[in-house]
Coordinates of C-alpha atoms in Angstrom, one line a residue:
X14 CA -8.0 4.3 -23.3
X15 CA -6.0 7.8 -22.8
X16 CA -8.6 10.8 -23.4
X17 CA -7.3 13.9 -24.7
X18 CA -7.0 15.3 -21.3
X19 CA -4.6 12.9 -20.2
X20 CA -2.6 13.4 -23.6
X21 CA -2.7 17.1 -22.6
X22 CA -1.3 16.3 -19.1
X23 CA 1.2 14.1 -20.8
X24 CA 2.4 16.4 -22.9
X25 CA 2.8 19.0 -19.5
X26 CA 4.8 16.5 -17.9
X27 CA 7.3 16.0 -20.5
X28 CA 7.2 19.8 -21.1
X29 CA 8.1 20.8 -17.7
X30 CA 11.0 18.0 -17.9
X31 CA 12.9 19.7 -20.7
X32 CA 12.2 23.3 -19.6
X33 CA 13.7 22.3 -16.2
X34 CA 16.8 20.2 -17.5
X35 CA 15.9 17.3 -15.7
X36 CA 17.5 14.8 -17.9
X37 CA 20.9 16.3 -16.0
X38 CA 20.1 13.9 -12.9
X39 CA 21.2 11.0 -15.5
X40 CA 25.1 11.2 -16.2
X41 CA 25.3 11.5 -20.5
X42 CA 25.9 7.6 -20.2
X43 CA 23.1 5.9 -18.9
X44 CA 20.6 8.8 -20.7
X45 CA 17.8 6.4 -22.6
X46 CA 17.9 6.4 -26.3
X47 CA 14.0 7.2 -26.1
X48 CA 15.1 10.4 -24.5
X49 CA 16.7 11.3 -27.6
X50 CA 13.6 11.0 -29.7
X51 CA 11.6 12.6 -27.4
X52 CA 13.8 15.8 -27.8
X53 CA 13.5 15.6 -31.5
X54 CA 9.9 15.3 -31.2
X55 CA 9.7 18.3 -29.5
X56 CA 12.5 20.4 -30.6
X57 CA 10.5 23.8 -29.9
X58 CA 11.4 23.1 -26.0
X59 CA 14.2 24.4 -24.2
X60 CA 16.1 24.4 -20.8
X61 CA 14.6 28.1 -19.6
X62 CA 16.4 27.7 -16.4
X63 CA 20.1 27.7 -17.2
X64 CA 20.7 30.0 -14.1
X65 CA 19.4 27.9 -11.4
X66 CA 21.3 25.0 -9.6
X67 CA 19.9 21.7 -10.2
X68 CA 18.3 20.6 -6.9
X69 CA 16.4 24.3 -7.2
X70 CA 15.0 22.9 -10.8
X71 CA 14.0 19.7 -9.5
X72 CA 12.2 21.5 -6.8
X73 CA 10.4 23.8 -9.5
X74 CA 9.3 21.2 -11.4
X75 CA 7.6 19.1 -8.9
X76 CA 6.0 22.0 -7.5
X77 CA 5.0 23.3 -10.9
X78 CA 3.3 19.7 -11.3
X79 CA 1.0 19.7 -8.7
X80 CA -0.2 17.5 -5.5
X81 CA 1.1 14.3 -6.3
X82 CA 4.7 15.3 -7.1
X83 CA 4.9 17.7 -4.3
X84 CA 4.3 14.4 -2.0
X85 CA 7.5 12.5 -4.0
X86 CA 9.4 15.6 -3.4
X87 CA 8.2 15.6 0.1
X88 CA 9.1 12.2 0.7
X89 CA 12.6 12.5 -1.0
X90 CA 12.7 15.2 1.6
X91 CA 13.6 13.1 4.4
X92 CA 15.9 10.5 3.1
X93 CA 18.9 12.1 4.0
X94 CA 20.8 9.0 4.0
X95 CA 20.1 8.4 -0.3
X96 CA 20.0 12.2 -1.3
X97 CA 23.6 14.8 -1.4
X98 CA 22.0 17.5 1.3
X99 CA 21.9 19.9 -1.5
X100 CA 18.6 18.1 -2.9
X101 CA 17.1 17.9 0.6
X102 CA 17.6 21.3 1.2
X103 CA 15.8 22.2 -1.7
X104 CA 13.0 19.4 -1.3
X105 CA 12.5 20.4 2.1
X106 CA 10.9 23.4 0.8
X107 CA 8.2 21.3 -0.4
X108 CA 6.8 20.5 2.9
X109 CA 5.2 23.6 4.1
X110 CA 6.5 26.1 1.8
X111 CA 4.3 26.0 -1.7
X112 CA 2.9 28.8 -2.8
X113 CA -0.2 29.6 -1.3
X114 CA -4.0 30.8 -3.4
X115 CA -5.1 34.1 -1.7
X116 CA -6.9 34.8 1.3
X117 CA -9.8 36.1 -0.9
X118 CA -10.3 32.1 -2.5
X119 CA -9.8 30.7 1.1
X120 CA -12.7 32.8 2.5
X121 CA -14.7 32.6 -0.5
X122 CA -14.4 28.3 -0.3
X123 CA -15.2 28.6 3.4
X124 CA -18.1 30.4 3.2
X125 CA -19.6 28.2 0.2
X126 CA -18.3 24.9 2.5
X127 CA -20.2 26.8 6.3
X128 CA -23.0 28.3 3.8
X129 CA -22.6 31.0 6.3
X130 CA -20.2 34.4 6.2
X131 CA -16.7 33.8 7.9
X132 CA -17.8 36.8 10.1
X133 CA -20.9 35.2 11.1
X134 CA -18.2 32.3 12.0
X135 CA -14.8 33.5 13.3
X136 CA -12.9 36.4 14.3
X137 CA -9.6 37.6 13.5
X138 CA -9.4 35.9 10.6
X139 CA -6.1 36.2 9.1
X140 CA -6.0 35.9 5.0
X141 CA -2.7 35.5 4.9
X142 CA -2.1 31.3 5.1
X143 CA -0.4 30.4 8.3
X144 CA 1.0 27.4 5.9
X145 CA 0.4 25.8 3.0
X146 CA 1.0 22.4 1.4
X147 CA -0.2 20.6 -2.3
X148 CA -3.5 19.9 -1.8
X149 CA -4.6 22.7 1.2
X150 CA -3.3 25.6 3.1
X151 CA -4.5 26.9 6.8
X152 CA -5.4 30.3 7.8
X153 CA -5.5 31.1 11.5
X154 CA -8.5 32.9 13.5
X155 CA -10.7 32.7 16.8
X156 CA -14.4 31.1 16.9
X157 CA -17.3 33.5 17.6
X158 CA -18.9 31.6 20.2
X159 CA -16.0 31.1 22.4
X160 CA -12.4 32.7 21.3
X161 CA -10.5 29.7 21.4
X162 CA -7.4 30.0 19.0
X163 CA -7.7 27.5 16.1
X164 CA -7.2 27.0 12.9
X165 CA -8.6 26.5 9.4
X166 CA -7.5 24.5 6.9
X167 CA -9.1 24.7 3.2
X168 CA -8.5 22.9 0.6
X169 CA -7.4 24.2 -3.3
X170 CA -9.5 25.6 -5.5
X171 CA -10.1 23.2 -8.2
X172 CA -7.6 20.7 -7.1
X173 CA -10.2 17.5 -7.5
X174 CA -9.7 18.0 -11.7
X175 CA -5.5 18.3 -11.4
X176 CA -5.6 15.1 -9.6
X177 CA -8.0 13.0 -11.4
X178 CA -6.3 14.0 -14.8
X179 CA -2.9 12.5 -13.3
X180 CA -3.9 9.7 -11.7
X181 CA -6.3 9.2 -14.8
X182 CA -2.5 9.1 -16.9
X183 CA -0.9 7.3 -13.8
X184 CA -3.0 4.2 -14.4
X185 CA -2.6 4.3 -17.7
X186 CA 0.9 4.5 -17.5
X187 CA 0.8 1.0 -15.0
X188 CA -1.5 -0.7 -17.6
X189 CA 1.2 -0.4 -19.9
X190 CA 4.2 -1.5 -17.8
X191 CA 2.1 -4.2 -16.8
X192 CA 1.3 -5.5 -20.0
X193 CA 4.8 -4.9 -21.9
X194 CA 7.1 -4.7 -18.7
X195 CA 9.0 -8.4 -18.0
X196 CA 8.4 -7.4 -13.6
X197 CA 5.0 -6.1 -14.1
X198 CA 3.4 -9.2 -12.3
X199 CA 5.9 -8.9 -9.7
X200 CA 5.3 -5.3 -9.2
X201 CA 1.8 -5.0 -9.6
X202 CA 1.7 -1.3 -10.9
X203 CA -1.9 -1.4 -11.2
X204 CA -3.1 -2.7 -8.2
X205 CA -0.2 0.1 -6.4
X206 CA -1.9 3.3 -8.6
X207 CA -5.5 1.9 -7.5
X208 CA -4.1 2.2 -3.8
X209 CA -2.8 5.1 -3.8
X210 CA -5.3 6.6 -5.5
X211 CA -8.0 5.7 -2.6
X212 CA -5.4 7.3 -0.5
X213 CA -5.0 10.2 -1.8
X214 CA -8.7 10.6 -3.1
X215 CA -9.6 10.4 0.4
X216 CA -7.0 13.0 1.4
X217 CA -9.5 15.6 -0.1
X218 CA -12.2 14.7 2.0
X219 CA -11.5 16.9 4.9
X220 CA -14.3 15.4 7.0
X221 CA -12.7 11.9 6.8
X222 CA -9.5 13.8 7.6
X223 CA -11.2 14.9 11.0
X224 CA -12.1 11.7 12.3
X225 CA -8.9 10.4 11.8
X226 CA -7.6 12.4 13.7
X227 CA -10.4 12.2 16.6
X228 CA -9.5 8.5 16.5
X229 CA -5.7 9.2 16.6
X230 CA -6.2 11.6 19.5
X231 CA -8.1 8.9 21.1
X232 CA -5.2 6.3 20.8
X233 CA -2.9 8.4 22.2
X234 CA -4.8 10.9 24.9
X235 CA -2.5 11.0 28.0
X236 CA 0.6 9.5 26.1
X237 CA 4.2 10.8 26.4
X238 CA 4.6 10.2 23.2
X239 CA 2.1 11.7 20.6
X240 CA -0.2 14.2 21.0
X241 CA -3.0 15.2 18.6
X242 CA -4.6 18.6 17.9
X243 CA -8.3 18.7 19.2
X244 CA -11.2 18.4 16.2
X245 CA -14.3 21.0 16.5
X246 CA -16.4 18.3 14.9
X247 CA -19.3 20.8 14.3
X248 CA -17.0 23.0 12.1
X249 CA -15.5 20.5 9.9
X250 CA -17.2 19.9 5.9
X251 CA -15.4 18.3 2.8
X252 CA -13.8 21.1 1.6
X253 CA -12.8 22.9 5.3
X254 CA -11.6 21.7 8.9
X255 CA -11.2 24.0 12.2
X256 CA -9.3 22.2 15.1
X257 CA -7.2 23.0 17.7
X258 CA -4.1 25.4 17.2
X259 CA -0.8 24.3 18.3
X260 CA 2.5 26.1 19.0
X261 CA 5.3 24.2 18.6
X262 CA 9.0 24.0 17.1
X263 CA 9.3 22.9 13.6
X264 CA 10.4 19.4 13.8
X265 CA 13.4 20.3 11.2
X266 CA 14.6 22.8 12.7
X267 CA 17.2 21.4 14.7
X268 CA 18.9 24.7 15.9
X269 CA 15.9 26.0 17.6
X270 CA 15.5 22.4 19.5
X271 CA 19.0 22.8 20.4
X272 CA 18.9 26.1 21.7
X273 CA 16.1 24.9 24.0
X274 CA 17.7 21.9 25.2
X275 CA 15.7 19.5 23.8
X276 CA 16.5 15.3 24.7
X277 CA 17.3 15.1 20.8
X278 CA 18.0 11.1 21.6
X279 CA 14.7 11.1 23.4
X280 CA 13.0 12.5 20.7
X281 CA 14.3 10.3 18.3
X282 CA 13.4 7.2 20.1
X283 CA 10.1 8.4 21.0
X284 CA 9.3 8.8 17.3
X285 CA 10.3 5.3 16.5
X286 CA 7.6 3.9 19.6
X287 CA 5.4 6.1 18.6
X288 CA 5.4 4.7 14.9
X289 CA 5.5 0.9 16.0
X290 CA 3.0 1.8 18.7
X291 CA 0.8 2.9 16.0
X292 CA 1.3 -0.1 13.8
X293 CA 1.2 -2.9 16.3
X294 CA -1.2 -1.8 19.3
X295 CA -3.7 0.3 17.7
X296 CA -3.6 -1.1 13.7
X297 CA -4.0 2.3 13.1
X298 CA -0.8 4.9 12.0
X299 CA -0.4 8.0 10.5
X300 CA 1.0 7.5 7.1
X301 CA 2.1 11.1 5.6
X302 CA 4.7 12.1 8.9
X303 CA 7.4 14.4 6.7
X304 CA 8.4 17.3 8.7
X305 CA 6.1 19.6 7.8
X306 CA 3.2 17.8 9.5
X307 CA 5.6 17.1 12.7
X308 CA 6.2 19.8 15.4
X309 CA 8.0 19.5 18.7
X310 CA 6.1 21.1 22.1
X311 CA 7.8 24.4 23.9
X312 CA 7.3 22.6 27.0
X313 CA 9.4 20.1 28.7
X314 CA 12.2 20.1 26.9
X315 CA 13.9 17.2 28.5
X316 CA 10.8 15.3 28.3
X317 CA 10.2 16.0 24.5
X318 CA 6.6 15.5 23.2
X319 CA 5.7 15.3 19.6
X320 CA 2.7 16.6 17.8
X321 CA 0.9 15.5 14.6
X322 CA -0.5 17.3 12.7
X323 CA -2.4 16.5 8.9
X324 CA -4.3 12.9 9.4
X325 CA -5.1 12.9 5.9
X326 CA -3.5 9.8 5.0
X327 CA -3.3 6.9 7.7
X328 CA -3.1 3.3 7.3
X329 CA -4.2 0.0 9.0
X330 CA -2.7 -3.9 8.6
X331 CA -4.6 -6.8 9.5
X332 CA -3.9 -9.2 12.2
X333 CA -2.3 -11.3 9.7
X334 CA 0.3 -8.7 8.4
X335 CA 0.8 -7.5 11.7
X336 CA 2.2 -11.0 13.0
X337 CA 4.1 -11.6 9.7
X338 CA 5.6 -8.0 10.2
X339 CA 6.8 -8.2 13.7
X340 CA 8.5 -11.6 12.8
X341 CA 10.2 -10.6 10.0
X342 CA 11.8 -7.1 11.5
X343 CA 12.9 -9.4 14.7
X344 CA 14.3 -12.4 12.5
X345 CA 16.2 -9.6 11.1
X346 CA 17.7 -8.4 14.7
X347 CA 18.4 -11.5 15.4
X348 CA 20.3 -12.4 11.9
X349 CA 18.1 -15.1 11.3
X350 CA 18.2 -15.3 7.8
X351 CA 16.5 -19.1 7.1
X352 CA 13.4 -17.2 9.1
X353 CA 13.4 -14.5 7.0
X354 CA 13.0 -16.2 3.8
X355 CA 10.5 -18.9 5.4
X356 CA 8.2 -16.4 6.5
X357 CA 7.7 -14.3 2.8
X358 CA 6.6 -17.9 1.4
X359 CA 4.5 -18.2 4.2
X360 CA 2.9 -15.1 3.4
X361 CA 2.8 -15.7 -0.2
X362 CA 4.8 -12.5 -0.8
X363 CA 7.6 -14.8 -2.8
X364 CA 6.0 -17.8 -4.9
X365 CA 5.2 -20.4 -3.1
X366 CA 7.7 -23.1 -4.9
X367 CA 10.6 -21.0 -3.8
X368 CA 13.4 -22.7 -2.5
X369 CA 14.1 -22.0 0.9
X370 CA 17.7 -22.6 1.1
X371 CA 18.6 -21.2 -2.2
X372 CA 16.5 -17.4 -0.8
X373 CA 18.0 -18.1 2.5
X374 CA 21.6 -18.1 1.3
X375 CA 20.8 -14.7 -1.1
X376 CA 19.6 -12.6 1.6
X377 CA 22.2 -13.8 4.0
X378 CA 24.8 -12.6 1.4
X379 CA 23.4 -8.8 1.2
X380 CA 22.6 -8.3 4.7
X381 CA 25.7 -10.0 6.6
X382 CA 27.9 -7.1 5.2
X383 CA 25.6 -4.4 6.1
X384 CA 25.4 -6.3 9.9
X385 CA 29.6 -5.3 9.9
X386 CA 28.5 -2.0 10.7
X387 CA 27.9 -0.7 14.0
X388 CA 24.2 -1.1 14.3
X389 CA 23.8 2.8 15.0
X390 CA 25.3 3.2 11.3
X391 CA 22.7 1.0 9.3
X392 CA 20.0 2.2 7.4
X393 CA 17.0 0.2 8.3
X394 CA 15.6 1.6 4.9
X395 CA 18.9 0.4 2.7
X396 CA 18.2 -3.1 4.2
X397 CA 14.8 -3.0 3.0
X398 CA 15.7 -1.9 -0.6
X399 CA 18.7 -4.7 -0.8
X400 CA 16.4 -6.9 0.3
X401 CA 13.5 -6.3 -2.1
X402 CA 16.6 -6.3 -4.9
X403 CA 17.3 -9.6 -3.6
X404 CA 14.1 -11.1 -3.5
X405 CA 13.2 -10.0 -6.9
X406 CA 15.3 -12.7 -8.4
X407 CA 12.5 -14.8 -6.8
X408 CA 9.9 -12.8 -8.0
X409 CA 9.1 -10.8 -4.9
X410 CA 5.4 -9.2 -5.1
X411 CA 4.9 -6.0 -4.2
X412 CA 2.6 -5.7 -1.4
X413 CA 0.0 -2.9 -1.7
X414 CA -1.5 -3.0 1.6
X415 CA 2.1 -2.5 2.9
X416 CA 3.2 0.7 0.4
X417 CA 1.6 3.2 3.4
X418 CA 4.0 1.5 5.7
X419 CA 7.2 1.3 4.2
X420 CA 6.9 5.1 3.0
X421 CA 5.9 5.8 6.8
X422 CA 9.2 3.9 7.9
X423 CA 11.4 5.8 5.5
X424 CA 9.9 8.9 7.1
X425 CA 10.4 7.9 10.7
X426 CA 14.2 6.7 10.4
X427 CA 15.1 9.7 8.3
X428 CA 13.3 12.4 11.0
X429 CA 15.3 10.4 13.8
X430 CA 18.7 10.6 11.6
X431 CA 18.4 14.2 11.1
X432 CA 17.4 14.8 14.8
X433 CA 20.0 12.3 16.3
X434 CA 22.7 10.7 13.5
X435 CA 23.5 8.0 15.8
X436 CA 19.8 6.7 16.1
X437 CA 19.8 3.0 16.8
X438 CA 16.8 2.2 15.2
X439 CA 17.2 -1.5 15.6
X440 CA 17.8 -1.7 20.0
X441 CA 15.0 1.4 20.1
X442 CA 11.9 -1.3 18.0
X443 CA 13.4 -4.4 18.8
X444 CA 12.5 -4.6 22.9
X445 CA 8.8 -3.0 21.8
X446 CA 7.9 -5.5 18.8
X447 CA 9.6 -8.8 21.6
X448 CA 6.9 -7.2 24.0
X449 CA 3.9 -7.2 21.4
X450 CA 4.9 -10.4 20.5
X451 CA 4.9 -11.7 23.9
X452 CA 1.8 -10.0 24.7
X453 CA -0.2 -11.8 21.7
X454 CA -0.2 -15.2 23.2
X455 CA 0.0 -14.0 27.5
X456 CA -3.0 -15.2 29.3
X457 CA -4.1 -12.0 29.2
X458 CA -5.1 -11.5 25.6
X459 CA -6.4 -14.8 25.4
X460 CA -8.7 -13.8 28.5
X461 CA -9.4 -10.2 26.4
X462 CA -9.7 -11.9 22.9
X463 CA -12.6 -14.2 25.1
X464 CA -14.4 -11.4 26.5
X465 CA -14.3 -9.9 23.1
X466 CA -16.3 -12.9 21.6
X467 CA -18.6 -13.8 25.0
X468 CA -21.3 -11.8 23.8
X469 CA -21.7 -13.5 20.2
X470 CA -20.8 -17.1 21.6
X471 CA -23.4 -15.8 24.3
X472 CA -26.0 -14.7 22.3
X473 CA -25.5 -18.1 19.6
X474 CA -26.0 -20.8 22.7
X475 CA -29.7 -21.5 22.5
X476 CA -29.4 -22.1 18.7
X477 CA -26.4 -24.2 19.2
X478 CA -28.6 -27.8 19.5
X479 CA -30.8 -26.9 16.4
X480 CA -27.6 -25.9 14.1
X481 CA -26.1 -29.1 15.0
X482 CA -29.2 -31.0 14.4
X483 CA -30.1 -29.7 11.1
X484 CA -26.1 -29.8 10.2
X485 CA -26.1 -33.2 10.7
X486 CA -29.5 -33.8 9.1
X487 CA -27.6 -32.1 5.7
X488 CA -24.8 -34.3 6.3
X489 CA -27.0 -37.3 6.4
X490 CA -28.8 -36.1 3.0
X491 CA -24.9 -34.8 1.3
X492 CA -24.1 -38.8 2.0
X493 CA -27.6 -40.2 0.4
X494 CA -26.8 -37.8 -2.6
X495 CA -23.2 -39.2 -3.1
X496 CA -24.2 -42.7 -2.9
X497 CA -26.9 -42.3 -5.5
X498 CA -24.1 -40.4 -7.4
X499 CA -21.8 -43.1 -7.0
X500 CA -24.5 -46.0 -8.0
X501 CA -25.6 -44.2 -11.0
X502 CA -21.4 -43.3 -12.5
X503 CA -21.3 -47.0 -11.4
X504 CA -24.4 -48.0 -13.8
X505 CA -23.0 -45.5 -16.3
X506 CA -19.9 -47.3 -16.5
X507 CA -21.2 -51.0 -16.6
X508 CA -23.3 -49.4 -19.7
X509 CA -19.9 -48.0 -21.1
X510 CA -17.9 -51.2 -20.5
X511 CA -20.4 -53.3 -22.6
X512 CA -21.2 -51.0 -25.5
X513 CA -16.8 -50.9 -25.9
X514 CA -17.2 -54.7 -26.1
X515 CA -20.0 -54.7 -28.7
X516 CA -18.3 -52.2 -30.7
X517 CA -15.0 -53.8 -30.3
X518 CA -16.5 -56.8 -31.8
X519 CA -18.5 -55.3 -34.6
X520 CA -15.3 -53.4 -35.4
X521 CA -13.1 -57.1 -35.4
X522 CA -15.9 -58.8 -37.6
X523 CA -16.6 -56.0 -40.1
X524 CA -12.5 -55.7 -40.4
X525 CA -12.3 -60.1 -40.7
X526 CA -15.5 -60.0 -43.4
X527 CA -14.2 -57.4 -44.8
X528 CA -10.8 -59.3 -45.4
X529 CA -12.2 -62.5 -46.4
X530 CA -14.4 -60.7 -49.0
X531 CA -11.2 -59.5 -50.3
X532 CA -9.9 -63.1 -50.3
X533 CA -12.7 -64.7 -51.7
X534 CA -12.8 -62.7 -54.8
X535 CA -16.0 -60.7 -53.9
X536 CA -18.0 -63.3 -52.1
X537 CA -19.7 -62.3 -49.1
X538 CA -19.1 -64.1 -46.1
X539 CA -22.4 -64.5 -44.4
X540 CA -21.2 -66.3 -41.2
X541 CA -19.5 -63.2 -40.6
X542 CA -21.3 -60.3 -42.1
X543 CA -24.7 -61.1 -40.3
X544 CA -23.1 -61.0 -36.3
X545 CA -21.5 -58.2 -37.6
X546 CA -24.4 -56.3 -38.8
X547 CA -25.9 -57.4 -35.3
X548 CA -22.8 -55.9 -33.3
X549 CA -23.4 -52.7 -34.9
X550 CA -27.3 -52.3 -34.5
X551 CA -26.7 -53.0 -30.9
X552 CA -23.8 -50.7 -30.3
X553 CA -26.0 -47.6 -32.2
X554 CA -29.0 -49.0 -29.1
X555 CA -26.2 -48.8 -26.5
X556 CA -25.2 -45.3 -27.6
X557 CA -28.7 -43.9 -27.6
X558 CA -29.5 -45.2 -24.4
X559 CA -26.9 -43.9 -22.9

């Protein structure tokens, strides 16, 4: 049930709504009645920002809201391809740009996370935030021991209550859409909330933030591709993290990687390995990659590197989804439509009864238009939303465990849009998920996937004979069991069969006597009445024996 909290938040929500105009974003026709009654309800609330643009509203409010809107308008950010560029303009301000808590909080939450005074800790400490985002912001300085250059990120004072009180009204908002809403079991609102709520709940946990990124850094030491600040382990708590500082361009700012000469294409195409590199080698991606946590390096401009920065969020897929992923994006290349459809009721994420031809011949019908177009001009991110359209006539599931991923995706092809418009996502993934595929039944991973397991086969040899033994010793008893199952329903029915007979005849000579009583104007038919009597007596001993 909804606390008063919650109702409080609620009613912020709402309030922030009408103060910002928001309901503008709807043309007059398509505004929802229940819009209407909510202004009446609250008729003391006004637009207060008349003089600002729209997109600069719509910024204000989801700032003015907190973590978990700054991260929608973060995401909005970078879909390019779905927003007028007024709105990303504005959104993009969302991405390293919020308001920042002063310098005196920052030091004062460090030193209660360290239990030590900064000075005792760092020099130079800077207290004005090198950048700040919705949940921490980063100060720079040098450590004591050593002066290397680093910096430290903190998170908000206070932030742990904003967040629980709106994910507290976000899942009660799902369990009403999914008990009143027709899609709900399609669209599992619940079970999306309770994921993203573990993501983001372990977004605040700085420490888990920091081996993240030690692990990502590991995956990709030495790589052209990625490259991943440096953790100083022994500096990291909950609420603060010191690592490595980087200098690097501003992955959005696409005149300063011009004037530099940066491989723009390059770029672009690296970023798309490096996601499905990620994904399908290491199981293991970064999931929150909007600009402001992507830089480009100074050096090598015609051999562009990219650095990550905030491993807060990062997701993993089984084996499983992995396979069922890769298929899917290269049926897709390869316009094989009947695949497509065969392998979501494979994977149970359509119901299993679906009819194959009749999904086959709906997704064929969205995506062969799209497929007109050049592939350099197609969205990867449209196909996915026609497609999930399409496949909710066959009551599509949504798939939590694969939310992380598709908002990472959206990220990646609108970063590589914005860097290089004609980005051809498709002929960039398509040779690397062939090779993974490839790669998953070679020789070689069947030899790797062995030496994986030697040691527990190994280890499991000597007590091979006795499980065997005492497996087939179980068997043997499991048979003697069933036998004396089967011999005792067998006796239970033979004592069924004749009590039905006994009864059956009592029942036919009560009904006869009874008849010829009726006949015989009263006079009890003793021929009759007596086996009849007998019958019954028997019965009632069959019944209690059984």
């Amino acid at each position: 049930m909804i606390k008063i909290k919650e109702l409080s938040r609620l009613y912020q929500i709402q309030k922030t709504f009408i103060e910002y105009g928001l309901i503008e974003l709807a043309p007059k026709a398509q505004r929802p009645k229940s819009y209407w009654i909510l202004r009446l309800c609250l008729f003391w609330l006004r637009n207060q920002h008349t003089h600002l643009s729209l997109p600069e509203r719509l910024r204000l409010s989801l700032q003015s809201l907190g973590p978990i809107y700054i991260k929608l308008g973060q995401m909005l950010s970078t879909r390019r391809d779905l927003l007028a560029p007024i709105y990303a303009d504005q959104l993009a301000h969302l991405q390293d740009n919020v308001p920042a808590f002063s310098g005196e909080l920052a030091i004062k939450q460090i030193e209660e996370s360290f239990q030590r005074p900064i000075d005792e800790l760092f020099d130079d400490f800077d207290e004005v935030a090198l950048a700040s985002a919705s949940i921490a912001q980063v100060h720079t300085a040098t450590l004591k021991e050593d002066g290397r250059e680093v910096v430290i990120k903190v998170t908000r004072p206070g932030i742990e209550k904003t967040i629980a009180a709106d994910l507290q009204l976000m899942k009660w908002f799902a369990g009403l859409l999914q008990r009143f809403l027709k899609d709900a079991k399609r669209l599992r609102p619940v079970e999306v909330i309770r994921e993203y709520e573990k993501t983001i709940v372990d977004e605040l946990d700085l420490m888990r933030e920091g081996a993240n990124a030690i692990q990502l850094r590991r995956n990709f030491l030495n790589s052209k591709l990625l490259y991943v600040p440096e953790i100083y382990s022994d500096y990291c708590t909950k609420d603060a993290l010191v690592m490595e500082r980087i200098y690097g361009i501003p992955v959005s700012d696409i005149d300063a990687l011009k004037a530099q000469n940066t491989d723009l294409k390059l770029l672009a195409e690296r970023g798309v390995e490096a996601f499905f590199t990620q994904v399908f080698r290491d199981s293991f991606f970064h999931a929150d990659m909007h600009p402001g946590n992507v830089f480009v390096s100074y050096e090598h401009p015609e051999d562009p590197l990219w650095i990550g920065i905030d491993c807060g969020i990062v997701g993993t897929l089984t084996n499983e989804d992995k396979r069922y992923l890769a298929e899917n994006f290269l049926a897709f290349f390869n316009r094989d439509y009947r695949q497509v459809a065969q392998l979501h009721i494979d994977s149970e994420w359509v119901p299993s009864d679906t009819p194959v031809e009749e999904f086959e011949f709906a997704i064929r019908a969205v995506c062969e238009p799209i497929f007109e177009k050049p592939l350099s001009e197609i969205s990867f991110a449209q196909v996915l939303i026609n497609l999930f359209n399409t496949a909710r006539r066959f009551n599509m599931q949504v798939q939590p465990q694969l939310v992380l991923l598709q908002k990472t995706l959206l990220y990646i092809e609108g970063l590589g849009r914005q860097l290089y418009p004609q980005l051809d996502l498709w002929d960039t993934a398509k040779p690397f998920l062939e090779k993974w595929m490839r790669e998953q039944v070679s020789p070689k991973t069947l030899v790797k996937k062995l030496k994986l397991k030697a040691p527990f086969w190994l280890e499991k040899l000597p007590d091979i004979p006795e499980l065997v033994y005492h497996n087939l010793a179980q068997t043997k008893q499991v048979q003697k069991q069933q036998q004396l199952l089967m011999q005792r329903l067998n006796e239970q029915q033979s004592r069924n069969s004749k009590n039905q007979v006994i009864t059956a005849l009592a029942v036919t000579l009560s009904i006869i006597s009874t008849l010829l009583y009726l006949q015989d104007d009263g006079k009890i038919n003793l021929y009759l009445t007596v086996p009849a009597v007998i019958s019954w007596i028997l019965a009632w001993r069959f019944n209690n024996k059984l």
